[in-house]
PDB file of C-alpha atoms in Angstrom:
ATOM      1  CA  MET Y1351      -0.008  25.310 -26.914  1.00 69.00           C
ATOM      2  CA  LYS Y1352      -3.633  26.419 -26.789  1.00 88.00           C
ATOM      3  CA  ARG Y1353      -6.082  24.247 -28.734  1.00 94.00           C
ATOM      4  CA  VAL Y1354      -9.597  25.452 -29.576  1.00 96.00           C
ATOM      5  CA  PHE Y1355     -12.316  23.222 -31.001  1.00 97.00           C
ATOM      6  CA  LYS Y1356     -15.987  23.260 -31.835  1.00 97.00           C
ATOM      7  CA  THR Y1357     -18.135  20.157 -31.752  1.00 97.00           C
ATOM      8  CA  ARG Y1358     -20.199  18.958 -34.691  1.00 95.00           C
ATOM      9  CA  HIS Y1359     -23.365  19.962 -32.814  1.00 94.00           C
ATOM     10  CA  PHE Y1360     -22.025  23.474 -32.195  1.00 96.00           C
ATOM     11  CA  SER Y1361     -20.944  23.817 -35.842  1.00 95.00           C
ATOM     12  CA  ARG Y1362     -24.456  22.954 -37.034  1.00 95.00           C
ATOM     13  CA  TRP Y1363     -26.002  25.534 -34.701  1.00 94.00           C
ATOM     14  CA  MET Y1364     -23.403  28.110 -35.738  1.00 93.00           C
ATOM     15  CA  ARG Y1365     -24.402  27.852 -39.416  1.00 91.00           C
ATOM     16  CA  LYS Y1366     -27.808  29.327 -38.498  1.00 89.00           C
ATOM     17  CA  THR Y1367     -26.154  32.439 -37.039  1.00 89.00           C
ATOM     18  CA  GLU Y1368     -23.756  35.088 -38.286  1.00 82.00           C
ATOM     19  CA  LEU Y1369     -21.127  33.804 -35.865  1.00 90.00           C
ATOM     20  CA  THR Y1370     -17.642  33.200 -37.271  1.00 91.00           C
ATOM     21  CA  ASP Y1371     -14.610  31.217 -36.139  1.00 94.00           C
ATOM     22  CA  ARG Y1372     -12.759  34.512 -35.792  1.00 92.00           C
ATOM     23  CA  VAL Y1373     -15.293  35.744 -33.214  1.00 92.00           C
ATOM     24  CA  LEU Y1374     -14.904  32.457 -31.322  1.00 94.00           C
ATOM     25  CA  CYS Y1375     -11.119  32.804 -31.341  1.00 94.00           C
ATOM     26  CA  GLU Y1376     -11.413  36.367 -30.035  1.00 93.00           C
ATOM     27  CA  ALA Y1377     -13.725  35.086 -27.280  1.00 94.00           C
ATOM     28  CA  VAL Y1378     -11.128  32.492 -26.252  1.00 95.00           C
ATOM     29  CA  ALA Y1379      -8.424  35.181 -26.180  1.00 94.00           C
ATOM     30  CA  GLU Y1380     -10.655  37.194 -23.809  1.00 94.00           C
ATOM     31  CA  MET Y1381     -11.311  34.150 -21.615  1.00 95.00           C
ATOM     32  CA  VAL Y1382      -7.592  33.372 -21.418  1.00 93.00           C
ATOM     33  CA  ARG Y1383      -7.242  36.886 -19.973  1.00 93.00           C
ATOM     34  CA  GLY Y1384      -9.907  36.058 -17.372  1.00 93.00           C
ATOM     35  CA  LEU Y1385     -12.947  37.630 -19.057  1.00 94.00           C
ATOM     36  CA  ILE Y1386     -15.402  34.777 -18.524  1.00 94.00           C
ATOM     37  CA  ASP Y1387     -19.079  35.675 -18.111  1.00 93.00           C
ATOM     38  CA  ALA Y1388     -19.920  32.757 -15.821  1.00 93.00           C
ATOM     39  CA  ASP Y1389     -18.176  29.674 -14.498  1.00 95.00           C
ATOM     40  CA  LEU Y1390     -20.949  27.080 -14.409  1.00 95.00           C
ATOM     41  CA  GLY Y1391     -18.785  24.428 -12.752  1.00 95.00           C
ATOM     42  CA  GLY Y1392     -17.653  21.034 -13.933  1.00 95.00           C
ATOM     43  CA  GLY Y1393     -15.383  22.505 -16.606  1.00 96.00           C
ATOM     44  CA  VAL Y1394     -18.158  24.522 -18.290  1.00 97.00           C
ATOM     45  CA  VAL Y1395     -18.067  28.296 -18.743  1.00 97.00           C
ATOM     46  CA  LYS Y1396     -20.439  30.728 -20.437  1.00 95.00           C
ATOM     47  CA  LYS Y1397     -19.273  33.494 -22.769  1.00 95.00           C
ATOM     48  CA  ARG Y1398     -21.348  36.114 -24.544  1.00 92.00           C
ATOM     49  CA  VAL Y1399     -20.359  36.804 -28.137  1.00 92.00           C
ATOM     50  CA  GLY Y1400     -21.566  39.534 -30.437  1.00 83.00           C
ATOM     51  CA  LEU Y1401     -23.495  38.946 -33.608  1.00 79.00           C
ATOM     52  CA  ALA Y1402     -23.403  41.367 -36.529  1.00 70.00           C
ATOM     53  CA  GLY Y1403     -25.329  44.532 -35.675  1.00 66.00           C
ATOM     54  CA  ARG Y1404     -26.366  43.288 -32.224  1.00 66.00           C
ATOM     55  CA  GLY Y1405     -23.266  43.292 -30.054  1.00 63.00           C
ATOM     56  CA  LYS Y1406     -22.642  40.995 -27.091  1.00 68.00           C
ATOM     57  CA  ARG Y1407     -25.584  42.012 -24.919  1.00 65.00           C
ATOM     58  CA  SER Y1408     -28.232  40.876 -27.381  1.00 65.00           C
ATOM     59  CA  GLY Y1409     -26.044  38.445 -29.316  1.00 80.00           C
ATOM     60  CA  ALA Y1410     -25.316  34.779 -28.649  1.00 90.00           C
ATOM     61  CA  ARG Y1411     -24.347  32.791 -25.600  1.00 93.00           C
ATOM     62  CA  THR Y1412     -21.764  30.070 -25.949  1.00 95.00           C
ATOM     63  CA  LEU Y1413     -20.980  27.293 -23.504  1.00 96.00           C
ATOM     64  CA  ILE Y1414     -17.424  26.072 -23.527  1.00 97.00           C
ATOM     65  CA  ALA Y1415     -15.816  23.006 -21.976  1.00 97.00           C
ATOM     66  CA  THR Y1416     -12.393  24.082 -20.757  1.00 96.00           C
ATOM     67  CA  ASN Y1417      -9.559  23.530 -18.360  1.00 92.00           C
ATOM     68  CA  LYS Y1418      -9.070  27.351 -18.549  1.00 88.00           C
ATOM     69  CA  GLY Y1419      -5.623  26.816 -19.931  1.00 85.00           C
ATOM     70  CA  ASP Y1420      -4.753  25.027 -23.133  1.00 90.00           C
ATOM     71  CA  ARG Y1421      -8.060  23.353 -24.091  1.00 95.00           C
ATOM     72  CA  TRP Y1422     -11.280  25.070 -25.163  1.00 97.00           C
ATOM     73  CA  PHE Y1423     -14.268  23.254 -26.703  1.00 98.00           C
ATOM     74  CA  PHE Y1424     -17.322  25.177 -27.934  1.00 97.00           C
ATOM     75  CA  VAL Y1425     -20.118  22.707 -27.165  1.00 97.00           C
ATOM     76  CA  PHE Y1426     -23.422  24.620 -27.073  1.00 96.00           C
ATOM     77  CA  GLY Y1427     -24.802  27.931 -28.227  1.00 94.00           C
ATOM     78  CA  PHE Y1428     -28.023  29.875 -28.292  1.00 92.00           C
ATOM     79  CA  GLU Y1429     -29.146  33.332 -29.257  1.00 87.00           C
ATOM     80  CA  LYS Y1430     -30.382  35.511 -26.425  1.00 79.00           C
ATOM     81  CA  ASN Y1431     -33.666  36.157 -28.227  1.00 77.00           C
ATOM     82  CA  GLU Y1432     -34.306  32.369 -28.411  1.00 81.00           C
ATOM     83  CA  ARG Y1433     -33.907  31.536 -24.731  1.00 80.00           C
ATOM     84  CA  ALA Y1434     -32.688  33.064 -21.478  1.00 77.00           C
ATOM     85  CA  ASN Y1435     -30.495  30.244 -20.242  1.00 83.00           C
ATOM     86  CA  ILE Y1436     -30.095  26.473 -20.029  1.00 91.00           C
ATOM     87  CA  GLY Y1437     -31.806  24.127 -17.608  1.00 91.00           C
ATOM     88  CA  ASP Y1438     -30.143  22.187 -14.804  1.00 93.00           C
ATOM     89  CA  ASP Y1439     -30.477  18.922 -16.729  1.00 95.00           C
ATOM     90  CA  GLU Y1440     -28.806  20.498 -19.783  1.00 94.00           C
ATOM     91  CA  LEU Y1441     -25.964  21.818 -17.622  1.00 95.00           C
ATOM     92  CA  GLU Y1442     -25.456  18.399 -16.081  1.00 96.00           C
ATOM     93  CA  ALA Y1443     -25.245  16.820 -19.544  1.00 96.00           C
ATOM     94  CA  LEU Y1444     -22.785  19.500 -20.705  1.00 96.00           C
ATOM     95  CA  GLN Y1445     -20.624  18.910 -17.634  1.00 97.00           C
ATOM     96  CA  GLU Y1446     -20.458  15.215 -18.553  1.00 97.00           C
ATOM     97  CA  VAL Y1447     -19.475  16.146 -22.118  1.00 96.00           C
ATOM     98  CA  ALA Y1448     -16.830  18.505 -20.723  1.00 97.00           C
ATOM     99  CA  GLU Y1449     -15.367  15.774 -18.545  1.00 96.00           C
ATOM    100  CA  GLN Y1450     -15.119  13.435 -21.537  1.00 96.00           C
ATOM    101  CA  LEU Y1451     -13.603  16.041 -23.870  1.00 97.00           C
ATOM    102  CA  LEU Y1452     -11.062  17.278 -21.329  1.00 96.00           C
ATOM    103  CA  ALA Y1453      -9.910  13.725 -20.596  1.00 96.00           C
ATOM    104  CA  ARG Y1454      -8.903  13.088 -24.220  1.00 96.00           C
ATOM    105  CA  THR Y1455      -5.266  12.783 -25.116  1.00 94.00           C
ATOM    106  CA  GLY Y1456      -3.688  14.858 -27.871  1.00 92.00           C
ATOM    107  CA  ARG Y1457      -3.802  11.834 -30.165  1.00 96.00           C
ATOM    108  CA  GLN Y1458      -7.518  11.287 -29.438  1.00 96.00           C
ATOM    109  CA  LEU Y1459      -8.197  14.934 -30.241  1.00 96.00           C
ATOM    110  CA  ASP Y1460      -6.312  14.622 -33.526  1.00 95.00           C
ATOM    111  CA  GLU Y1461      -8.388  11.535 -34.387  1.00 97.00           C
ATOM    112  CA  ALA Y1462     -11.635  13.405 -33.570  1.00 96.00           C
ATOM    113  CA  VAL Y1463     -10.577  16.196 -35.921  1.00 96.00           C
ATOM    114  CA  LYS Y1464      -9.840  13.624 -38.629  1.00 97.00           C
ATOM    115  CA  ASP Y1465     -13.232  11.932 -38.264  1.00 96.00           C
ATOM    116  CA  GLY Y1466     -15.075  15.266 -38.157  1.00 95.00           C
ATOM    117  CA  SER Y1467     -16.545  15.025 -34.665  1.00 95.00           C
ATOM    118  CA  LEU Y1468     -14.410  18.027 -33.686  1.00 97.00           C
ATOM    119  CA  GLN Y1469     -13.212  20.930 -35.785  1.00 96.00           C
ATOM    120  CA  GLU Y1470     -10.072  22.707 -34.633  1.00 96.00           C
ATOM    121  CA  ILE Y1471     -10.204  26.466 -35.020  1.00 96.00           C
ATOM    122  CA  CYS Y1472      -7.791  29.305 -34.192  1.00 84.00           C
ATOM    123  CA  ASP Y1473      -4.147  29.456 -35.101  1.00 69.00           C
ATOM    124  CA  ASP Y1474      -2.424  29.787 -31.729  1.00 64.00           C
ATOM    125  CA  ASP Y1475       0.337  31.989 -33.130  1.00 49.00           C
ATOM    126  CA  LYS Y1476      -2.103  34.529 -34.573  1.00 45.00           C
ATOM    127  CA  ASP Y1477      -4.623  34.650 -31.721  1.00 43.00           C
ATOM    128  CA  GLU Y1478      -2.463  35.804 -28.875  1.00 44.00           C
ATOM    129  CA  GLY Y1479      -3.076  39.488 -29.341  1.00 41.00           C
TER     130      GLY Y1479
END
């Protein structure tokens, strides 16, 4: 079963954009099919997502911690007009976050959802197509 989450930090950033959970779920469906914009290593991938009226090219960039299978965690985002990319030190920190998130058990993930540090998005049954 595929599980998709966003971190509290990502959720706060997302509120400043027109990005929706539905767009994130569609992005995961694309990545499951192999459409990843960049594999940054250490369990972190980059995916462009469109914002209303701007499309993917000038929209937002999301960084996702993933095992490229059943776990996807949206951990960082930025709009293309705000910055071009992330620095090496930021990538290193995100890779550490990815390692920690991907090591969690199902029970630990459920507890993180309960305490609000993670929000689970996407209904696996509805997002397969």
